[in-house]
PDB file of C-alpha atoms in Angstrom:
ATOM      1  CA  MET U   1      37.470 -26.827  27.821  1.00 50.00           C
ATOM      2  CA  LYS U   2      35.938 -29.474  29.898  1.00 51.00           C
ATOM      3  CA  GLU U   3      33.767 -29.975  32.715  1.00 55.00           C
ATOM      4  CA  SER U   4      32.975 -33.561  34.316  1.00 62.00           C
ATOM      5  CA  GLY U   5      33.142 -35.182  31.033  1.00 62.00           C
ATOM      6  CA  ALA U   6      31.067 -32.587  28.702  1.00 70.00           C
ATOM      7  CA  LEU U   7      32.139 -30.364  26.355  1.00 80.00           C
ATOM      8  CA  VAL U   8      31.266 -26.736  27.289  1.00 82.00           C
ATOM      9  CA  SER U   9      30.612 -24.434  24.350  1.00 79.00           C
ATOM     10  CA  PRO U  10      32.011 -20.546  24.767  1.00 81.00           C
ATOM     11  CA  PRO U  11      28.751 -18.508  25.356  1.00 81.00           C
ATOM     12  CA  ARG U  12      27.288 -16.646  22.071  1.00 79.00           C
ATOM     13  CA  VAL U  13      28.036 -13.028  21.224  1.00 82.00           C
ATOM     14  CA  TRP U  14      25.137 -10.656  21.515  1.00 76.00           C
ATOM     15  CA  TYR U  15      24.686 -10.556  17.618  1.00 76.00           C
ATOM     16  CA  GLN U  16      24.380 -14.300  17.222  1.00 79.00           C
ATOM     17  CA  LYS U  17      21.487 -14.655  19.716  1.00 80.00           C
ATOM     18  CA  LYS U  18      18.175 -15.427  17.871  1.00 80.00           C
ATOM     19  CA  ARG U  19      16.365 -12.745  19.658  1.00 80.00           C
ATOM     20  CA  ASN U  20      18.847 -10.106  18.843  1.00 86.00           C
ATOM     21  CA  ILE U  21      19.135 -11.370  14.800  1.00 89.00           C
ATOM     22  CA  LEU U  22      15.486 -10.802  14.676  1.00 87.00           C
ATOM     23  CA  ARG U  23      15.742  -7.138  15.958  1.00 89.00           C
ATOM     24  CA  ILE U  24      18.556  -6.413  13.408  1.00 92.00           C
ATOM     25  CA  VAL U  25      16.682  -7.532  10.881  1.00 92.00           C
ATOM     26  CA  LEU U  26      13.694  -5.528  11.922  1.00 91.00           C
ATOM     27  CA  LEU U  27      16.222  -2.212  12.280  1.00 93.00           C
ATOM     28  CA  LEU U  28      17.454  -3.052   8.649  1.00 95.00           C
ATOM     29  CA  LEU U  29      14.121  -3.580   7.294  1.00 92.00           C
ATOM     30  CA  CYS U  30      13.088   0.108   8.820  1.00 93.00           C
ATOM     31  CA  LEU U  31      16.333   1.611   7.424  1.00 95.00           C
ATOM     32  CA  VAL U  32      15.604   0.132   3.710  1.00 95.00           C
ATOM     33  CA  GLU U  33      12.077   1.625   4.158  1.00 94.00           C
ATOM     34  CA  LEU U  34      13.045   4.808   5.125  1.00 94.00           C
ATOM     35  CA  ALA U  35      15.506   4.833   2.295  1.00 96.00           C
ATOM     36  CA  ILE U  36      13.057   3.924  -0.049  1.00 95.00           C
ATOM     37  CA  VAL U  37      10.589   6.761   1.086  1.00 95.00           C
ATOM     38  CA  GLY U  38      13.673   9.265   0.942  1.00 94.00           C
ATOM     39  CA  VAL U  39      14.462   8.388  -2.840  1.00 95.00           C
ATOM     40  CA  LYS U  40      11.010   7.947  -4.007  1.00 94.00           C
ATOM     41  CA  TYR U  41       8.534  10.598  -2.267  1.00 93.00           C
ATOM     42  CA  ASP U  42       9.208  14.274  -1.202  1.00 90.00           C
ATOM     43  CA  GLY U  43       7.200  16.778   1.242  1.00 87.00           C
ATOM     44  CA  HIS U  44       4.391  16.108   3.137  1.00 87.00           C
ATOM     45  CA  VAL U  45       4.128  12.491   1.865  1.00 91.00           C
ATOM     46  CA  ARG U  46       7.580  11.364   2.886  1.00 93.00           C
ATOM     47  CA  GLN U  47       7.098  13.123   6.562  1.00 92.00           C
ATOM     48  CA  PHE U  48       3.976  10.862   7.258  1.00 92.00           C
ATOM     49  CA  LEU U  49       5.570   7.909   6.160  1.00 94.00           C
ATOM     50  CA  TRP U  50       8.824   8.271   7.644  1.00 94.00           C
ATOM     51  CA  ILE U  51       6.718   8.915  10.764  1.00 93.00           C
ATOM     52  CA  GLY U  52       4.569   5.679  10.445  1.00 93.00           C
ATOM     53  CA  ILE U  53       7.699   3.219   9.540  1.00 95.00           C
ATOM     54  CA  ALA U  54      10.059   4.761  12.599  1.00 95.00           C
ATOM     55  CA  GLY U  55       6.809   4.774  14.885  1.00 94.00           C
ATOM     56  CA  TYR U  56       5.978   1.138  14.498  1.00 94.00           C
ATOM     57  CA  CYS U  57       9.428  -0.387  14.030  1.00 94.00           C
ATOM     58  CA  THR U  58      10.247   1.607  17.366  1.00 94.00           C
ATOM     59  CA  ALA U  59       6.905   0.027  18.837  1.00 94.00           C
ATOM     60  CA  LEU U  60       8.222  -3.732  17.721  1.00 92.00           C
ATOM     61  CA  ILE U  61      11.546  -3.257  18.824  1.00 92.00           C
ATOM     62  CA  PHE U  62      10.403  -2.214  22.461  1.00 92.00           C
ATOM     63  CA  PHE U  63       7.993  -5.099  22.863  1.00 90.00           C
ATOM     64  CA  SER U  64      10.509  -7.562  21.805  1.00 88.00           C
ATOM     65  CA  TYR U  65      12.404  -6.328  24.930  1.00 88.00           C
ATOM     66  CA  ILE U  66       9.653  -6.674  27.107  1.00 87.00           C
ATOM     67  CA  PHE U  67       8.638 -10.224  25.473  1.00 84.00           C
ATOM     68  CA  THR U  68      12.233 -11.279  25.998  1.00 82.00           C
ATOM     69  CA  TYR U  69      12.370 -10.392  29.707  1.00 82.00           C
ATOM     70  CA  VAL U  70       9.128 -11.945  30.617  1.00 81.00           C
ATOM     71  CA  VAL U  71       9.855 -15.387  28.940  1.00 77.00           C
ATOM     72  CA  LEU U  72      13.627 -15.321  30.373  1.00 77.00           C
ATOM     73  CA  ARG U  73      11.971 -14.864  33.728  1.00 75.00           C
ATOM     74  CA  TYR U  74       9.391 -17.748  32.912  1.00 73.00           C
ATOM     75  CA  GLY U  75      11.369 -20.263  34.130  1.00 71.00           C
ATOM     76  CA  LYS U  76      12.984 -18.858  37.180  1.00 72.00           C
ATOM     77  CA  ARG U  77       9.460 -18.463  39.023  1.00 67.00           C
ATOM     78  CA  GLN U  78       7.426 -20.794  41.074  1.00 69.00           C
ATOM     79  CA  SER U  79       4.114 -22.281  39.444  1.00 69.00           C
ATOM     80  CA  VAL U  80       1.918 -19.639  40.457  1.00 67.00           C
ATOM     81  CA  THR U  81       4.018 -16.855  39.058  1.00 74.00           C
ATOM     82  CA  ARG U  82       4.559 -18.656  35.982  1.00 79.00           C
ATOM     83  CA  ARG U  83       1.256 -18.566  34.923  1.00 80.00           C
ATOM     84  CA  ALA U  84       0.897 -15.075  35.124  1.00 81.00           C
ATOM     85  CA  ASP U  85       4.078 -14.789  33.267  1.00 81.00           C
ATOM     86  CA  LEU U  86       3.024 -16.739  30.395  1.00 83.00           C
ATOM     87  CA  LEU U  87      -0.410 -14.478  30.474  1.00 87.00           C
ATOM     88  CA  LEU U  88       1.564 -11.264  30.344  1.00 86.00           C
ATOM     89  CA  ALA U  89       3.483 -12.805  27.578  1.00 84.00           C
ATOM     90  CA  ILE U  90       0.515 -13.692  25.409  1.00 89.00           C
ATOM     91  CA  PHE U  91      -0.928 -10.243  26.076  1.00 90.00           C
ATOM     92  CA  ILE U  92       2.353  -8.629  24.597  1.00 88.00           C
ATOM     93  CA  PHE U  93       2.316 -10.939  21.890  1.00 88.00           C
ATOM     94  CA  PHE U  94      -0.842 -10.096  20.837  1.00 93.00           C
ATOM     95  CA  LEU U  95      -0.110  -6.496  21.467  1.00 91.00           C
ATOM     96  CA  SER U  96       2.471  -6.450  19.197  1.00 90.00           C
ATOM     97  CA  LEU U  97       0.370  -7.508  16.114  1.00 93.00           C
ATOM     98  CA  PHE U  98      -1.088  -3.984  16.295  1.00 94.00           C
ATOM     99  CA  PRO U  99       2.218  -2.414  14.898  1.00 94.00           C
ATOM    100  CA  ILE U 100       2.745  -5.519  12.902  1.00 93.00           C
ATOM    101  CA  ILE U 101      -0.411  -4.726  10.861  1.00 95.00           C
ATOM    102  CA  MET U 102       0.010  -1.117  11.045  1.00 94.00           C
ATOM    103  CA  LEU U 103       3.595  -1.270   9.846  1.00 93.00           C
ATOM    104  CA  GLY U 104       2.141  -3.527   6.950  1.00 94.00           C
ATOM    105  CA  ARG U 105      -0.102  -0.668   5.699  1.00 95.00           C
ATOM    106  CA  VAL U 106       2.704   1.836   5.821  1.00 95.00           C
ATOM    107  CA  THR U 107       4.968  -0.301   3.693  1.00 94.00           C
ATOM    108  CA  ALA U 108       1.477  -1.106   1.305  1.00 95.00           C
ATOM    109  CA  ASP U 109       1.405   2.907   1.014  1.00 95.00           C
ATOM    110  CA  ILE U 110       5.052   3.203   0.169  1.00 94.00           C
ATOM    111  CA  VAL U 111       4.419   0.634  -2.781  1.00 94.00           C
ATOM    112  CA  GLN U 112       1.324   2.346  -4.172  1.00 94.00           C
ATOM    113  CA  GLY U 113       1.909   5.714  -3.240  1.00 92.00           C
ATOM    114  CA  PRO U 114      -0.644   8.555  -2.654  1.00 94.00           C
ATOM    115  CA  VAL U 115      -4.012   8.190  -4.279  1.00 94.00           C
ATOM    116  CA  VAL U 116      -6.001  11.034  -5.686  1.00 95.00           C
ATOM    117  CA  LYS U 117      -9.667  10.501  -6.199  1.00 93.00           C
ATOM    118  CA  THR U 118     -12.839  12.171  -5.442  1.00 94.00           C
ATOM    119  CA  VAL U 119     -15.090  11.814  -2.682  1.00 93.00           C
ATOM    120  CA  ASN U 120     -18.449  13.038  -0.896  1.00 93.00           C
ATOM    121  CA  VAL U 121     -18.051  13.588   2.563  1.00 92.00           C
ATOM    122  CA  VAL U 122     -20.863  12.261   4.868  1.00 92.00           C
ATOM    123  CA  GLU U 123     -19.771  12.777   8.476  1.00 89.00           C
ATOM    124  CA  ILE U 124     -17.058  14.559  10.191  1.00 88.00           C
ATOM    125  CA  TRP U 125     -16.103  13.865  13.907  1.00 83.00           C
ATOM    126  CA  ASP U 126     -15.704  16.102  16.304  1.00 72.00           C
ATOM    127  CA  PRO U 127     -11.793  16.416  17.035  1.00 67.00           C
ATOM    128  CA  ARG U 128     -12.762  16.814  21.000  1.00 70.00           C
ATOM    129  CA  ARG U 129     -13.703  13.085  20.685  1.00 66.00           C
ATOM    130  CA  GLY U 130     -10.452  11.968  19.529  1.00 62.00           C
ATOM    131  CA  GLY U 131      -9.128  13.042  16.135  1.00 65.00           C
ATOM    132  CA  ASP U 132     -10.344  14.664  12.894  1.00 82.00           C
ATOM    133  CA  ARG U 133     -11.487  11.739  11.224  1.00 88.00           C
ATOM    134  CA  VAL U 134     -13.780  12.165   8.324  1.00 91.00           C
ATOM    135  CA  ARG U 135     -15.915   9.383   6.792  1.00 92.00           C
ATOM    136  CA  THR U 136     -17.094   9.113   3.172  1.00 93.00           C
ATOM    137  CA  GLU U 137     -20.463   7.948   1.310  1.00 92.00           C
ATOM    138  CA  ASP U 138     -18.168   4.943   0.065  1.00 89.00           C
ATOM    139  CA  GLY U 139     -17.939   3.856   4.065  1.00 89.00           C
ATOM    140  CA  LYS U 140     -14.155   4.813   4.241  1.00 92.00           C
ATOM    141  CA  GLU U 141     -12.661   6.414   6.949  1.00 92.00           C
ATOM    142  CA  TYR U 142      -9.713   8.870   6.752  1.00 92.00           C
ATOM    143  CA  GLU U 143      -7.666  11.033   9.359  1.00 90.00           C
ATOM    144  CA  LEU U 144      -6.972  14.489   8.413  1.00 89.00           C
ATOM    145  CA  GLY U 145      -3.070  14.895   7.849  1.00 86.00           C
ATOM    146  CA  TYR U 146      -3.379  18.850   8.836  1.00 83.00           C
ATOM    147  CA  LYS U 147      -5.365  20.771  10.752  1.00 81.00           C
ATOM    148  CA  GLN U 148      -5.215  23.012   8.043  1.00 86.00           C
ATOM    149  CA  ILE U 149      -7.283  21.108   5.704  1.00 87.00           C
ATOM    150  CA  VAL U 150     -11.147  22.176   5.899  1.00 86.00           C
ATOM    151  CA  ILE U 151     -13.801  19.559   4.978  1.00 88.00           C
ATOM    152  CA  GLU U 152     -17.175  20.149   5.648  1.00 87.00           C
ATOM    153  CA  SER U 153     -20.117  17.350   5.799  1.00 87.00           C
ATOM    154  CA  GLY U 154     -21.991  17.041   2.521  1.00 89.00           C
ATOM    155  CA  GLY U 155     -19.089  18.394   0.430  1.00 90.00           C
ATOM    156  CA  THR U 156     -17.645  16.973  -2.657  1.00 94.00           C
ATOM    157  CA  TYR U 157     -13.837  16.785  -2.196  1.00 94.00           C
ATOM    158  CA  ARG U 158     -10.906  15.871  -4.375  1.00 95.00           C
ATOM    159  CA  ILE U 159      -8.476  14.188  -1.926  1.00 94.00           C
ATOM    160  CA  GLU U 160      -4.944  13.329  -1.866  1.00 94.00           C
ATOM    161  CA  ALA U 161      -4.717   9.941   0.630  1.00 94.00           C
ATOM    162  CA  LEU U 162      -2.451   7.391   1.610  1.00 93.00           C
ATOM    163  CA  GLU U 163      -5.231   4.754   1.257  1.00 93.00           C
ATOM    164  CA  TYR U 164      -4.015   1.720   3.602  1.00 94.00           C
ATOM    165  CA  SER U 165      -3.165   3.878   6.137  1.00 92.00           C
ATOM    166  CA  GLY U 166      -6.736   6.292   6.067  1.00 91.00           C
ATOM    167  CA  MET U 167      -4.601   9.897   5.975  1.00 92.00           C
ATOM    168  CA  ILE U 168      -5.535  12.759   4.148  1.00 93.00           C
ATOM    169  CA  LEU U 169      -3.080  14.774   2.859  1.00 92.00           C
ATOM    170  CA  ALA U 170      -4.515  17.473   0.654  1.00 92.00           C
ATOM    171  CA  ALA U 171      -8.250  18.397   0.259  1.00 92.00           C
ATOM    172  CA  GLU U 172      -9.669  20.532  -2.647  1.00 93.00           C
ATOM    173  CA  LYS U 173     -13.735  21.209  -2.990  1.00 93.00           C
ATOM    174  CA  GLN U 174     -15.185  20.341  -6.301  1.00 88.00           C
ATOM    175  CA  ASN U 175     -18.173  22.297  -7.545  1.00 74.00           C
TER     176      ASN U 175
END
């Protein structure tokens, strides 16, 4: 097909666009990780890893749609609103770094598996302040995976935890 002497290529189908290829790769990565967790782990470990993988992959796909919308809108605006669109695109980019980092932590937990170790609890956060968190003597912070896990400040516990995600899956008091 020719228009005014130039060749015009037909528009690309949806799966050949770069942004959609990246979304497909992210979705395939998510499905592969879910399958590996399903084969390798069982019970409560599988549950927490699946929640982490699915949640962070969903957040990344959601941010990719917003980022694409803002970038495509950027060229169609006046100079004043272009700056606002550029700042919004930069903000969304930095906002999407959190799910990328957290997805990396979940992936590291998949590779390593749950760790069993003995810790001394220094401080327990009040659940009304935003979650059940525990600080140990070595300076690490963990979140309690279940409300049924009972930990007291100053005690020594043998815990099963996802090290990189900072999640305690089980705790047993040591004498």
